[in-house]
Coordinates of C-alpha atoms in Angstrom, one line a residue:
Chain A
X1 CA -85.0 1.0 64.0
X2 CA -88.5 0.5 62.3
X3 CA -89.9 -3.0 61.3
X4 CA -90.5 -4.2 58.4
X5 CA -94.9 -3.4 57.0
X6 CA -97.3 -5.9 57.5
X7 CA -94.9 -8.8 58.1
X8 CA -96.3 -10.0 61.3
X9 CA -92.6 -12.6 61.8
X10 CA -90.8 -9.7 60.4
X11 CA -88.3 -10.4 63.7
X12 CA -87.2 -13.2 61.8
X13 CA -86.6 -12.0 58.6
X14 CA -83.9 -11.0 56.8
X15 CA -84.3 -7.1 55.5
X16 CA -83.6 -7.5 51.7
X17 CA -81.2 -5.9 50.6
X18 CA -82.3 -2.1 49.5
X19 CA -82.7 -1.3 45.7
X20 CA -80.9 1.7 43.6
X21 CA -81.0 3.2 40.3
X22 CA -79.0 1.0 37.6
X23 CA -77.8 4.0 36.6
X24 CA -77.1 5.8 33.4
X25 CA -74.0 3.1 32.8
X26 CA -76.4 -0.8 33.3
X27 CA -75.2 -1.3 29.6
X28 CA -71.6 -2.2 30.7
X29 CA -72.3 -4.3 33.1
X30 CA -75.9 -5.7 31.7
X31 CA -76.0 -4.6 27.6
X32 CA -71.7 -4.7 26.2
X33 CA -72.6 -4.2 23.0
X34 CA -75.0 -1.4 23.3
X35 CA -72.4 0.4 25.5
X36 CA -69.5 -0.4 23.2
X37 CA -67.2 -2.9 25.3
X38 CA -66.2 -6.2 23.5
X39 CA -68.7 -9.1 24.4
X40 CA -68.4 -11.9 25.0
X41 CA -68.5 -15.8 23.2
X42 CA -72.6 -15.3 25.0
X43 CA -74.6 -12.7 27.0
X44 CA -77.5 -12.6 27.1
X45 CA -79.1 -11.0 24.7
X46 CA -82.7 -10.1 23.1
X47 CA -83.0 -12.8 20.6
X48 CA -85.0 -15.2 22.5
X49 CA -86.4 -17.4 19.8
X50 CA -84.0 -18.8 17.2
X51 CA -86.2 -19.7 13.8
X52 CA -86.1 -23.2 15.0
X53 CA -87.8 -23.1 18.0
X54 CA -91.7 -23.7 17.9
X55 CA -94.7 -20.7 17.5
X56 CA -95.7 -17.8 16.1
X57 CA -92.6 -15.9 15.7
X58 CA -92.8 -12.3 16.7
X59 CA -91.0 -9.3 16.6
X60 CA -92.0 -7.3 20.3
X61 CA -90.8 -3.4 20.4
X62 CA -91.1 -0.1 21.9
X63 CA -89.9 2.6 23.2
X64 CA -89.5 4.1 27.1
X65 CA -91.2 7.5 27.4
X66 CA -91.4 9.5 30.7
X67 CA -93.3 11.9 32.4
X68 CA -92.2 14.7 29.8
X69 CA -93.0 12.8 26.5
X70 CA -89.3 12.6 26.2
X71 CA -87.2 9.7 25.6
X72 CA -86.0 7.7 27.8
X73 CA -82.8 6.4 26.5
X74 CA -80.7 5.0 28.2
X75 CA -83.7 1.8 29.5
X76 CA -82.8 -1.3 30.1
X77 CA -86.3 -3.8 30.0
X78 CA -85.8 -8.2 30.9
X79 CA -88.5 -10.1 29.7
X80 CA -89.4 -13.8 30.8
X81 CA -92.1 -15.3 29.0
X82 CA -93.6 -19.0 29.3
X83 CA -93.0 -20.5 25.6
X84 CA -96.0 -21.1 22.4
X85 CA -98.0 -24.2 24.7
X86 CA -97.7 -21.8 27.3
X87 CA -95.1 -23.8 29.9
X88 CA -92.4 -21.3 31.5
X89 CA -89.2 -23.1 30.9
X90 CA -86.4 -22.2 34.1
X91 CA -83.5 -23.3 32.3
X92 CA -81.8 -21.1 30.1
X93 CA -79.2 -22.6 27.2
X94 CA -78.1 -20.6 24.6
X95 CA -77.9 -23.4 22.7
X96 CA -82.2 -24.7 22.5
X97 CA -84.1 -22.7 20.0
X98 CA -85.8 -21.2 23.1
X99 CA -85.2 -19.2 26.2
X100 CA -88.1 -17.4 27.9
X101 CA -84.9 -15.3 28.9
X102 CA -83.8 -12.3 27.5
X103 CA -82.9 -8.1 28.1
X104 CA -83.4 -5.4 25.4
X105 CA -81.6 -1.4 25.8
X106 CA -83.3 1.6 24.2
X107 CA -80.4 4.0 23.5
X108 CA -79.0 7.3 22.1
X109 CA -79.1 6.0 18.3
X110 CA -82.5 6.9 16.6
X111 CA -85.8 6.5 18.0
X112 CA -84.4 4.6 20.4
X113 CA -86.5 1.6 20.6
X114 CA -85.7 -1.6 22.6
X115 CA -86.5 -5.0 20.4
X116 CA -87.0 -8.4 21.4
X117 CA -87.6 -11.4 18.3
X118 CA -89.7 -14.0 20.6
X119 CA -92.1 -16.2 19.8
X120 CA -96.1 -15.4 21.1
X121 CA -96.0 -17.1 23.7
X122 CA -99.2 -19.1 25.1
X123 CA -102.5 -19.1 27.5
X124 CA -100.6 -19.9 31.6
X125 CA -103.1 -21.1 33.5
X126 CA -102.3 -20.0 37.7
X127 CA -102.9 -22.4 40.6
X128 CA -106.2 -21.3 41.6
X129 CA -107.6 -23.0 38.1
X130 CA -108.3 -19.1 35.3
X131 CA -106.8 -18.6 33.0
X132 CA -104.4 -15.5 32.1
X133 CA -103.5 -14.5 28.3
X134 CA -101.0 -14.9 27.0
X135 CA -98.1 -11.4 28.2
X136 CA -95.0 -11.4 28.2
X137 CA -93.8 -10.1 31.8
X138 CA -91.3 -7.0 31.5
X139 CA -88.8 -5.5 34.0
X140 CA -87.5 -1.4 32.8
X141 CA -84.3 -0.6 34.6
X142 CA -82.9 3.1 34.1
X143 CA -81.2 6.3 35.9
X144 CA -83.9 7.6 37.5
X145 CA -85.9 4.6 38.5
X146 CA -85.2 3.8 41.2
X147 CA -86.9 0.0 42.5
X148 CA -87.5 -2.2 38.8
X149 CA -90.6 -1.4 37.6
X150 CA -93.0 -5.0 37.4
X151 CA -94.9 -4.6 33.8
X152 CA -97.0 -6.8 31.5
X153 CA -97.3 -7.4 27.3
X154 CA -100.3 -8.2 26.2
X155 CA -101.8 -8.9 22.3
X156 CA -104.1 -6.9 20.4
X157 CA -105.3 -9.8 18.8
X158 CA -106.7 -12.1 21.5
X159 CA -109.4 -9.9 22.9
X160 CA -111.7 -12.7 24.0
X161 CA -108.3 -13.6 26.5
X162 CA -108.3 -10.5 27.7
X163 CA -111.4 -9.7 28.8
X164 CA -111.8 -13.3 30.9
X165 CA -108.0 -12.6 32.5
X166 CA -108.2 -12.2 35.9
X167 CA -104.4 -9.9 36.3
X168 CA -105.7 -7.7 33.5
X169 CA -109.5 -7.8 35.4
X170 CA -107.5 -6.8 38.6
X171 CA -106.1 -3.1 36.6
X172 CA -110.1 -1.1 38.3
X173 CA -109.8 1.2 35.2
X174 CA -110.7 -0.3 32.3
X175 CA -109.1 2.8 30.3
X176 CA -105.9 2.0 32.0
X177 CA -106.0 -2.5 30.8
X178 CA -105.5 -0.9 27.7
X179 CA -101.7 0.6 28.6
X180 CA -100.9 -3.5 28.5
X181 CA -102.1 -3.9 25.5
X182 CA -99.3 -3.8 22.4
X183 CA -100.9 -3.5 19.0
X184 CA -100.5 -5.4 16.1
X185 CA -98.6 -4.2 13.3
X186 CA -97.7 -6.8 9.6
X187 CA -94.5 -5.6 8.2
X188 CA -92.8 -6.9 5.3
X189 CA -94.6 -10.3 6.5
X190 CA -92.9 -10.3 9.7
X191 CA -95.8 -9.9 12.8
X192 CA -94.5 -7.0 15.3
X193 CA -96.3 -6.4 18.5
X194 CA -96.3 -2.1 19.3
X195 CA -95.6 -1.6 22.6
X196 CA -94.7 1.6 24.1
X197 CA -94.0 2.3 27.8
X198 CA -94.7 6.1 29.8
X199 CA -93.2 5.7 33.0
X200 CA -96.0 9.1 33.9
X201 CA -98.5 11.1 33.6
X202 CA -101.5 10.7 30.4
X203 CA -101.5 7.3 29.6
X204 CA -99.2 6.0 31.9
X205 CA -98.5 2.8 31.7
X206 CA -99.9 0.2 34.1
X207 CA -97.1 -0.8 36.8
X208 CA -96.9 -4.7 38.8
X209 CA -96.1 -5.0 42.5
X210 CA -95.6 -8.8 43.3
Chain B
X1 CA -100.2 -24.9 36.7
X2 CA -96.4 -24.3 37.7
X3 CA -95.2 -24.2 41.0
X4 CA -97.2 -22.5 41.8
X5 CA -97.3 -24.0 45.1
X6 CA -94.9 -20.6 47.2
X7 CA -94.8 -17.6 47.7
X8 CA -92.1 -15.0 48.4
X9 CA -91.9 -12.4 51.3
X10 CA -94.2 -9.8 50.2
X11 CA -91.7 -7.4 49.2
X12 CA -91.7 -3.8 52.1
X13 CA -90.7 -0.6 49.5
X14 CA -90.5 1.8 52.1
X15 CA -87.6 0.3 52.7
X16 CA -86.5 -0.4 49.6
X17 CA -86.7 3.8 47.6
X18 CA -90.2 5.4 46.8
X19 CA -90.3 5.9 42.6
X20 CA -90.7 9.6 43.4
X21 CA -87.5 10.8 45.0
X22 CA -87.4 14.4 44.6
X23 CA -83.5 14.5 45.5
X24 CA -82.5 12.7 42.8
X25 CA -83.4 14.5 40.1
X26 CA -84.1 12.3 37.4
X27 CA -86.3 10.1 39.5
X28 CA -89.0 13.5 38.9
X29 CA -90.3 12.7 35.9
X30 CA -89.1 8.7 35.7
X31 CA -91.9 8.7 38.6
X32 CA -95.1 6.5 37.6
X33 CA -98.3 9.0 39.1
X34 CA -100.1 6.0 39.6
X35 CA -100.0 3.2 42.2
X36 CA -98.8 0.0 42.3
X37 CA -101.6 -3.0 41.1
X38 CA -100.7 -5.7 43.3
X39 CA -101.2 -8.9 42.1
X40 CA -103.0 -10.4 45.2
X41 CA -102.3 -13.7 43.0
X42 CA -99.3 -15.6 41.9
X43 CA -98.9 -17.2 39.1
X44 CA -96.3 -19.0 37.2
X45 CA -94.6 -15.1 36.0
X46 CA -94.0 -13.8 39.1
X47 CA -93.0 -17.6 40.3
X48 CA -90.4 -18.6 37.2
X49 CA -87.1 -17.2 36.3
X50 CA -84.1 -17.9 34.0
X51 CA -81.3 -20.5 35.2
X52 CA -78.6 -19.3 34.4
X53 CA -76.6 -22.8 35.0
X54 CA -75.6 -23.6 31.2
X55 CA -74.1 -20.0 30.9
X56 CA -71.4 -20.6 29.1
X57 CA -69.1 -18.4 30.9
X58 CA -65.6 -17.3 29.9
X59 CA -62.2 -18.1 32.3
X60 CA -62.4 -13.6 33.4
X61 CA -66.0 -13.0 33.9
X62 CA -64.6 -12.7 37.4
X63 CA -61.6 -10.9 36.5
X64 CA -61.4 -7.6 35.8
X65 CA -57.6 -7.6 36.5
X66 CA -58.0 -10.6 34.0
X67 CA -60.9 -10.3 31.5
X68 CA -59.5 -6.0 30.2
X69 CA -57.5 -5.6 27.4
X70 CA -57.0 -2.7 25.4
X71 CA -54.2 -4.0 23.4
X72 CA -54.2 -7.7 23.6
X73 CA -49.4 -8.0 23.0
X74 CA -49.9 -6.2 26.7
X75 CA -48.5 -8.4 29.6
X76 CA -47.3 -9.2 33.2
X77 CA -48.3 -5.6 34.9
X78 CA -47.8 -3.3 31.8
X79 CA -51.4 -5.5 31.1
X80 CA -53.1 -4.4 34.3
X81 CA -54.8 -2.2 35.9
X82 CA -54.3 0.8 37.6
X83 CA -55.5 0.9 41.0
X84 CA -55.7 -0.6 44.7
X85 CA -56.2 -4.1 43.8
X86 CA -59.1 -6.1 45.3
X87 CA -61.9 -8.8 46.0
X88 CA -65.1 -8.5 46.4
X89 CA -67.1 -11.4 47.5
X90 CA -70.2 -13.0 49.4
X91 CA -73.1 -14.9 50.0
X92 CA -76.4 -14.8 48.7
X93 CA -78.7 -16.1 50.7
X94 CA -82.4 -15.3 51.4
X95 CA -84.5 -13.9 53.5
X96 CA -85.1 -17.0 56.1
X97 CA -80.8 -16.8 55.3
X98 CA -80.9 -19.1 53.9
X99 CA -78.3 -19.7 50.7
X100 CA -79.4 -19.2 46.7
X101 CA -77.1 -21.1 45.2
X102 CA -76.2 -21.6 41.7
X103 CA -78.4 -18.4 40.9
X104 CA -76.4 -14.8 38.3
X105 CA -74.5 -12.0 40.1
X106 CA -73.7 -9.4 37.4
X107 CA -71.6 -6.8 38.5
X108 CA -70.3 -3.4 36.6
X109 CA -67.7 -0.2 37.7
X110 CA -65.8 3.2 37.0
X111 CA -62.0 2.2 36.7
X112 CA -59.8 4.3 39.5
X113 CA -60.5 7.2 38.8
X114 CA -63.5 7.2 37.9
X115 CA -64.3 6.5 34.0
X116 CA -66.9 4.6 32.3
X117 CA -65.9 2.5 29.8
X118 CA -69.4 3.9 28.2
X119 CA -69.1 5.9 25.2
X120 CA -72.2 7.5 27.2
X121 CA -68.9 9.0 29.6
X122 CA -67.4 12.3 28.8
X123 CA -66.4 12.3 31.8
X124 CA -62.0 13.6 31.3
X125 CA -60.8 11.5 33.7
X126 CA -59.3 8.8 31.2
X127 CA -59.7 5.4 30.8
X128 CA -57.5 2.3 32.2
X129 CA -56.2 0.2 29.2
X130 CA -56.5 -2.6 31.3
X131 CA -59.7 -2.3 32.8
X132 CA -63.2 -2.9 31.0
X133 CA -65.6 -2.8 34.4
X134 CA -67.5 -5.6 33.7
X135 CA -68.2 -8.7 35.6
X136 CA -70.6 -11.8 36.0
X137 CA -70.5 -15.1 38.5
X138 CA -72.8 -17.9 39.2
X139 CA -72.8 -18.4 42.6
X140 CA -71.4 -21.6 44.4
X141 CA -73.6 -24.3 46.0
X142 CA -73.4 -22.7 49.2
X143 CA -74.0 -19.4 48.0
X144 CA -70.8 -17.5 48.0
X145 CA -70.1 -15.3 44.1
X146 CA -66.2 -13.5 44.0
X147 CA -65.0 -10.6 41.8
X148 CA -61.6 -9.2 41.5
X149 CA -61.4 -6.0 40.4
X150 CA -59.2 -2.4 41.5
X151 CA -62.4 0.0 44.0
X152 CA -63.1 2.5 42.4
X153 CA -63.5 6.1 42.0
X154 CA -65.8 8.8 42.6
X155 CA -67.3 10.6 39.9
X156 CA -68.9 14.6 39.5
X157 CA -72.8 13.9 37.7
X158 CA -74.6 17.6 36.9
X159 CA -77.7 16.8 39.6
X160 CA -77.4 19.8 42.3
X161 CA -73.5 22.0 41.8
X162 CA -71.4 19.8 42.7
X163 CA -72.7 16.4 43.0
X164 CA -70.5 13.0 43.8
X165 CA -71.5 9.7 43.8
X166 CA -69.5 8.0 46.6
X167 CA -67.6 5.4 45.3
X168 CA -68.8 2.1 44.6
X169 CA -70.7 -1.2 42.1
X170 CA -73.4 -2.1 40.4
X171 CA -74.6 -4.9 41.3
X172 CA -77.7 -7.0 40.0
X173 CA -78.2 -11.2 41.3
X174 CA -81.6 -12.8 39.8
X175 CA -82.5 -14.7 42.5
X176 CA -84.8 -18.2 42.2
X177 CA -88.4 -16.3 40.1
X178 CA -88.5 -12.2 38.8
X179 CA -90.7 -12.0 41.7
X180 CA -86.6 -12.2 42.9
X181 CA -85.0 -10.0 41.2
X182 CA -82.5 -6.4 41.5
X183 CA -80.4 -4.7 41.3
X184 CA -78.1 -3.0 43.6
X185 CA -74.9 -1.1 44.6
X186 CA -71.9 -1.7 46.4
X187 CA -70.5 0.7 48.9
X188 CA -67.0 1.0 51.1
X189 CA -67.0 1.1 54.7
X190 CA -66.7 4.1 55.5
X191 CA -66.9 6.7 52.5
X192 CA -67.3 10.2 53.9
X193 CA -69.6 10.4 51.0
X194 CA -72.0 8.6 51.3
X195 CA -74.0 10.5 53.3
X196 CA -74.4 13.4 51.2
X197 CA -75.0 11.3 48.1
X198 CA -78.6 12.3 46.3
X199 CA -78.8 8.1 45.8
X200 CA -77.8 7.6 48.7
X201 CA -80.7 9.2 50.2
X202 CA -83.3 8.1 48.5
X203 CA -83.6 4.8 50.9
X204 CA -85.7 6.2 54.3
X205 CA -84.5 4.1 56.9
X206 CA -80.0 4.2 57.4
X207 CA -80.0 0.8 57.6
X208 CA -81.2 0.4 55.2
X209 CA -78.0 1.7 53.5
X210 CA -75.7 -0.4 56.1
X211 CA -77.1 -3.2 53.1
X212 CA -75.6 -1.7 51.4
X213 CA -71.7 -1.2 53.1
X214 CA -68.9 -3.8 51.8
X215 CA -67.4 -5.0 55.0
X216 CA -63.4 -4.3 54.8
X217 CA -62.0 -8.1 55.4
X218 CA -58.3 -8.2 57.0
X219 CA -58.5 -11.5 58.1
X220 CA -60.0 -12.9 53.4
X221 CA -57.2 -10.3 52.0
X222 CA -54.1 -11.8 49.8
X223 CA -51.8 -9.7 51.8
X224 CA -48.9 -8.6 49.0
X225 CA -51.8 -8.6 47.0
X226 CA -55.4 -7.4 47.3
X227 CA -57.6 -6.4 50.4
X228 CA -61.1 -7.4 50.6
X229 CA -64.5 -6.4 50.9
X230 CA -67.0 -8.4 51.7
X231 CA -70.8 -7.8 50.7
X232 CA -73.8 -10.5 50.9
X233 CA -76.3 -9.7 49.3
X234 CA -80.8 -11.1 50.7
X235 CA -83.2 -12.1 48.3
X236 CA -86.6 -11.9 48.9
X237 CA -87.8 -15.7 51.2
X238 CA -89.3 -18.1 49.6
X239 CA -91.5 -20.7 51.6
X240 CA -94.8 -23.5 50.6
X241 CA -97.8 -23.1 50.3
X242 CA -100.2 -25.1 52.1
X243 CA -104.2 -25.4 51.7
X244 CA -105.1 -22.9 49.5
X245 CA -107.2 -24.3 46.9
X246 CA -108.5 -27.1 48.7

């Protein structure tokens, strides 16, 4: 029997349930509208901020691209972010103006972009006192992805904070840090950030273990 | 600074399936070729996560025998799905055996014939007019969850020339933070398709496959009504840290 790696108390620990891919029909369970199923009264979806939420309202869009350069049209993404003041608010309640958690998906149709409506998060301070640049935590689930890929979306117009961010700086290759920076666009007076995720190969997005 | 005084037990990535597992063909182009970057100092970003206690659920959200009707006029047995009636239940605990209360457990599955109610599933086995295939619930104070459903059928998929998925239910659990977030699949005890499946075989340790196998539990079945399968979920252990930064 194999022991868990680098866990001195391994024998005392239960093993974590093993991960499996979310498969091609993940939408049935976690994105009902995309699957073509009737939605329930309350769904966890991509509108994280209502108009009255505090902060700069933004739209975040992107694609997911595989190692051949082809669109991944069946991915589910989960976002977790601090509010505009840099506070994580665990309580999820669709009646409140802002929720730090959201879901979105790429689909079989058109440009296959995922999309979130949210507010730009504030900077979050780590336990060691170092300040991380504003970011959104993203997890990618899909057919062919055996355990979710965890990444972070940073903002192009936060160059100074990004340069000082201890997490961005933990990425050894400066060129690879760029894969985590969303590009700012303005569309009809609205601020939109574009963040394309490349699972493999040229321009491969940085994924984290934590 | 929020919730920085805790840690989760490191994820054993040799136990979980690797990203690149060529027997499962889709993983070949969808696996990163670079190493993961380890966050040496976890922060509130990783140590917190959503709490869904105020998500308003419907009465039948965890009862797949009742929560879908193509024709709402169908009632009684005419409104029930076809297939083996089962209860699927279990407990969510962490690696220290501590129950995980009030956490969101979601599941989805094919119908008794192996067909998903998804616009992308074109398998010739028919849809069931009384089966949707989605459920959700929160664990109770002691970490227990339960669903009522029908046992899903196996189905073919384009991987090898003749690949079939074992009967399975997709299961998603949040746990206390995004660090514990987990999506897995429950297989059914004794299914001979389990060892043949390229997705199951992404796991290198047969013991890991055991953690994903639901067990027939006759004691909790209901006579003349439904069988019961127990599936416990273990999420990463949470521990407090002391004396950091002092």
